C-alpha atoms as one frame of an Amber mdcrd trajectory, in Angstrom:
protein
  65.201 -23.427 -71.046  63.952 -21.179 -73.340  66.454 -18.624 -74.714  65.350
 -14.845 -74.227  64.170 -12.787 -76.691  66.584  -9.836 -77.967  65.144  -6.477
 -77.936  66.759  -3.141 -78.935  65.324   0.194 -76.856  66.287   3.301 -79.059
  65.606   6.390 -77.209  67.918   9.940 -76.796  66.468  10.173 -73.086  68.219
   8.329 -70.688  65.446   8.293 -68.125  62.997   6.521 -70.680  66.435   4.185
 -71.431  66.621   3.579 -67.729  62.591   2.958 -67.270  62.408   0.277 -70.547
  65.339  -1.482 -68.901  64.057  -1.784 -65.758  60.590  -3.021 -66.904  61.792
  -5.169 -69.112  64.942  -6.618 -68.444  63.651  -9.297 -66.089  61.935 -11.129
 -69.181  64.063  -9.866 -72.054  67.548  -9.864 -73.115  67.721  -5.521 -73.802
  70.434  -3.628 -75.380  70.152  -0.041 -75.299  71.103   2.505 -77.728  70.552
   6.439 -77.812  69.808   7.443 -81.395  68.798   5.985 -84.950  72.212   6.214
 -85.949  73.751   4.161 -83.366  70.364   1.530 -84.050  71.199   0.925 -87.429
  74.706   0.444 -86.801  73.868  -2.091 -84.138  72.023  -3.893 -86.482  75.022
  -4.583 -88.713  76.156  -6.708 -85.670  73.055  -8.270 -84.452  69.753  -9.282
 -85.357  67.156  -8.547 -82.873  63.518 -10.085 -82.093  61.898  -6.988 -81.925
  62.578  -2.859 -81.881  61.268  -0.291 -79.168  61.609   3.080 -80.724  61.362
   6.426 -79.507  60.163   9.306 -82.253  61.661  12.302 -81.045  65.378  12.052
 -81.308  67.776  14.582 -82.473  69.694  14.234 -86.165  67.302  10.894 -87.205
  63.879  11.031 -85.648  62.138   7.431 -85.283  59.956   8.168 -88.379  63.337
   8.153 -90.434  64.661   5.367 -88.608  61.989   2.934 -89.269  61.943   3.943
 -92.941  65.736   2.953 -92.884  64.933  -0.077 -91.066  61.988  -1.362 -93.692
  63.804  -0.267 -96.560  66.564  -3.071 -95.926  65.612  -6.625 -96.409  67.547
  -8.054 -93.827  65.819  -6.367 -91.206  62.109  -5.740 -92.613  60.578  -8.217
 -90.857  61.478  -7.019 -87.506  58.713  -5.711 -85.653  58.939  -2.213 -84.264
  57.320  -0.785 -81.497  56.748   2.949 -81.324  57.206   4.312 -77.426  56.855
   7.644 -77.556  55.689  10.979 -76.124  53.636  12.253 -78.925  50.058  11.168
 -78.520  48.389  12.484 -81.267  46.033  10.206 -83.483  47.885  11.913 -86.550
  51.328  10.819 -85.285  50.134   7.448 -84.054  48.882   6.653 -87.808  52.091
   8.021 -89.138  53.820   5.624 -87.154  51.824   2.578 -88.154  51.675   3.496
 -91.536  55.416   3.507 -91.958  55.312  -0.003 -90.905  55.654  -0.343 -87.185
  52.962  -2.738 -85.393  51.969  -0.741 -82.452  52.525   2.730 -80.935  52.842
   3.229 -77.095  52.657   6.483 -75.567  54.444   7.602 -72.654  54.291   7.560
 -69.885  53.650   3.641 -70.397  52.260   1.341 -67.938  54.514  -1.869 -67.531
  52.088  -4.321 -67.640  50.708  -3.056 -71.090  53.847  -2.594 -72.803  54.580
  -6.418 -71.490  51.782  -7.675 -72.914  51.981  -5.620 -76.190  55.595  -7.156
 -76.858  54.607 -10.723 -75.915  51.563 -10.447 -78.313  53.764  -9.322 -81.225
  56.862 -11.435 -80.150  54.035 -14.375 -80.276  53.010 -13.451 -83.841  56.524
 -13.206 -85.166  57.317 -16.829 -83.604  53.963 -18.236 -85.633  55.267 -16.436
 -88.805  58.791 -18.098 -88.720  57.330 -21.808 -88.092  55.062 -20.881 -91.054
  58.134 -19.506 -92.892  60.198 -22.889 -92.015  57.063 -25.081 -93.073  56.870
 -23.326 -96.259  60.448 -24.014 -97.104  60.984 -27.699 -96.317  60.035 -30.561
 -98.933  57.381 -32.748 -97.593  58.718 -35.672 -98.505  62.455 -35.319 -97.811
  62.104 -33.364 -94.923  64.815 -31.077 -96.513  64.844 -27.775 -97.568  62.764
 -26.954-100.785  63.517 -24.529-103.798  61.929 -21.733-102.378  63.909 -22.440
 -98.990  67.212 -22.959-100.763  66.695 -19.974-102.582  66.407 -17.826 -99.469
  69.504 -19.200 -98.179  71.716 -18.786-101.391  71.138 -15.236-101.643  72.404
 -14.804 -97.866  75.670 -17.190 -98.360  76.087 -15.574-102.187  76.083 -11.961
-100.682  77.935 -12.851 -97.622  80.796 -14.524-100.321  80.833 -11.157-102.114
  81.471  -9.083 -99.174  84.038 -11.718 -97.465  85.402 -12.111-100.772  85.821
 -15.846-100.219  84.837 -19.351-102.176  81.247 -20.554-102.748  80.791 -24.207
-103.695  78.029 -25.551-105.259  76.533 -29.096-106.706  73.461 -30.260-108.549
  72.215 -33.737-108.568  70.139 -36.122-110.419  69.045 -39.711-109.545  70.255
 -41.588-112.784  67.543 -43.619-114.455  64.752 -42.344-111.992  62.138 -42.749
-114.561  62.797 -46.711-114.910  63.354 -47.176-111.714  59.686 -45.931-110.780
  58.780 -47.785-113.697  60.196 -50.928-112.506  59.375 -50.612-108.516  56.786
 -48.251-108.095  56.158 -44.507-106.952  56.137 -45.523-103.586  59.659 -47.198
-103.876  60.575 -44.106-105.704  59.573 -41.726-102.740  61.851 -44.192-100.691
  64.695 -44.411-103.169  64.526 -40.090-102.582  64.537 -40.191 -99.355  67.301
 -42.352 -99.286  69.337 -40.249-101.243  68.124 -36.909 -99.598  69.857 -38.813
 -95.958  72.925 -38.649 -97.600  73.114 -35.086 -98.347  71.459 -33.962 -95.000
  73.815 -35.863 -93.315  76.956 -34.524 -95.373  75.805 -30.868 -94.858  75.415
 -31.488 -90.937  79.157 -32.692 -90.816  79.918 -29.871 -93.491  78.194 -27.023
 -92.606  76.510 -27.426 -96.104  72.690 -26.470 -97.233  70.853 -29.507 -99.414
  67.839 -28.843-100.921  65.586 -31.277-103.268  65.046 -28.749-106.425  62.373
 -30.511-107.872  61.548 -34.340-109.113  64.855 -36.296-108.890  67.320 -32.959
-108.693  68.657 -31.593-105.490  71.430 -29.235-105.016  74.047 -29.015-102.193
  75.989 -25.621-101.490  79.160 -25.310 -99.486  79.975 -21.848 -98.774  84.127
 -21.687 -98.568  84.708 -24.350-101.115  86.678 -24.122-104.062  86.565 -26.005
-106.916  88.700 -29.128-105.652  87.061 -28.977-102.403  83.077 -29.103-104.014
  84.750 -31.746-106.403  86.070 -33.545-103.669  82.890 -33.076-101.656  80.765
 -34.348-104.770  82.810 -37.325-104.832  82.783 -38.487-101.547  78.604 -38.268
-101.846  78.435 -39.949-105.427  80.184 -42.649-103.698  78.041 -42.775-100.439
  74.762 -43.003-103.277  76.421 -45.990-105.050  77.323 -48.222-102.392  73.416
 -47.473-100.647  71.326 -50.584-100.451  67.835 -49.553-100.574  65.161 -52.301
 -99.870  61.747 -52.493-101.525  58.305 -53.682 -99.918  59.321 -57.542-101.016
  62.357 -57.446 -99.287  64.379 -57.093-103.034  67.641 -55.249-102.636  67.814
 -52.071-104.870  70.948 -49.606-105.791  70.807 -46.207-107.478  73.656 -43.680
-108.956  74.076 -40.044-109.073  75.058 -37.687-111.710  76.575 -34.463-110.331
  77.769 -30.641-111.953  79.591 -28.374-109.612  80.642 -25.269-109.506  82.762
 -22.778-107.189  83.635 -19.314-107.899  84.902 -16.378-105.474  81.760 -14.139
-106.684  81.641 -10.026-106.978  79.583  -7.401-107.350  79.253  -8.394-111.387
  78.913 -12.276-110.767  75.291 -13.374-111.650  73.854 -16.269-109.384  72.237
 -17.442-112.176  74.969 -17.770-114.411  76.539 -19.632-111.943  73.717 -22.240
-111.248  73.268 -22.468-115.207  76.927 -23.487-115.751  76.329 -26.302-112.747
  73.470 -27.186-114.497  75.487 -27.465-117.919  77.801 -29.734-116.064  75.296
 -31.878-114.787  73.990 -32.181-118.517  77.386 -33.298-119.528  77.936 -35.670
-116.859  74.672 -37.295-117.915  74.745 -37.391-121.616  78.667 -38.871-120.848
  77.811 -41.869-119.112  75.978 -41.316-115.907  77.483 -42.011-112.323  79.962
 -39.056-112.211  80.845 -35.952-111.321  81.738 -32.913-113.748  83.042 -29.768
-113.329  82.206 -26.703-115.199  83.798 -25.886-118.350  85.989 -22.852-117.735
């Protein structure tokens, strides 16, 4: 059974709120709020699939409310439909130019409102599917760098706000070029898939985020992991990779090792994500330089 889509209806008129709820609550999960201010406050606690917004509201009208929504990167992709008694072409143009996906005039017809909502929810679903496809590495089926960057920004912001650790590791397959030269690029792809399977399995059990960083490099993010925690996780992953038995097309058994650089901090507003990642990358460089098949922490 599909989960019901969440819709917020913002209107200061009690009758309009009741009519909207009656028209939609059999299909959607409806939350009503009486003002733009309460809508913005609610968005801090839930992310709806769509917003129905009146224009004429006291203190903060619908136009100002949608400006605030579209100015916030966390909310700007939520589709907004104006449902309002203002019927002039100029008012409709203003609403659409501010970022609304549609403009429905009161009194609305139930069937028309439902049809328009359904259309825009379908568009949102298609866009989400497309975003997911462009965020996945086609070889390993885990996140690519683009997908990881989006998740990293969210976790970094959460760590800053909540004042908790964020652990990060960057991993490189040792002597991968030599492996490719010996067994061929197709077998090299098999190796990368096997490595990514270990990361992905670990992340599912520990709620981490794994991604292919590029080539034979991977990254893994563990929200809440301090330096000891991320080091222990990296050691476990290193040992699991080292124990892998990888079969070639000719029946030969091969193996590989990885080197890992790790970092962990409680970030604040002055912390720079790029510096955080660069330090882990330097630790990886030192691990490769000093013998490979090891985990090294950043130099503090």
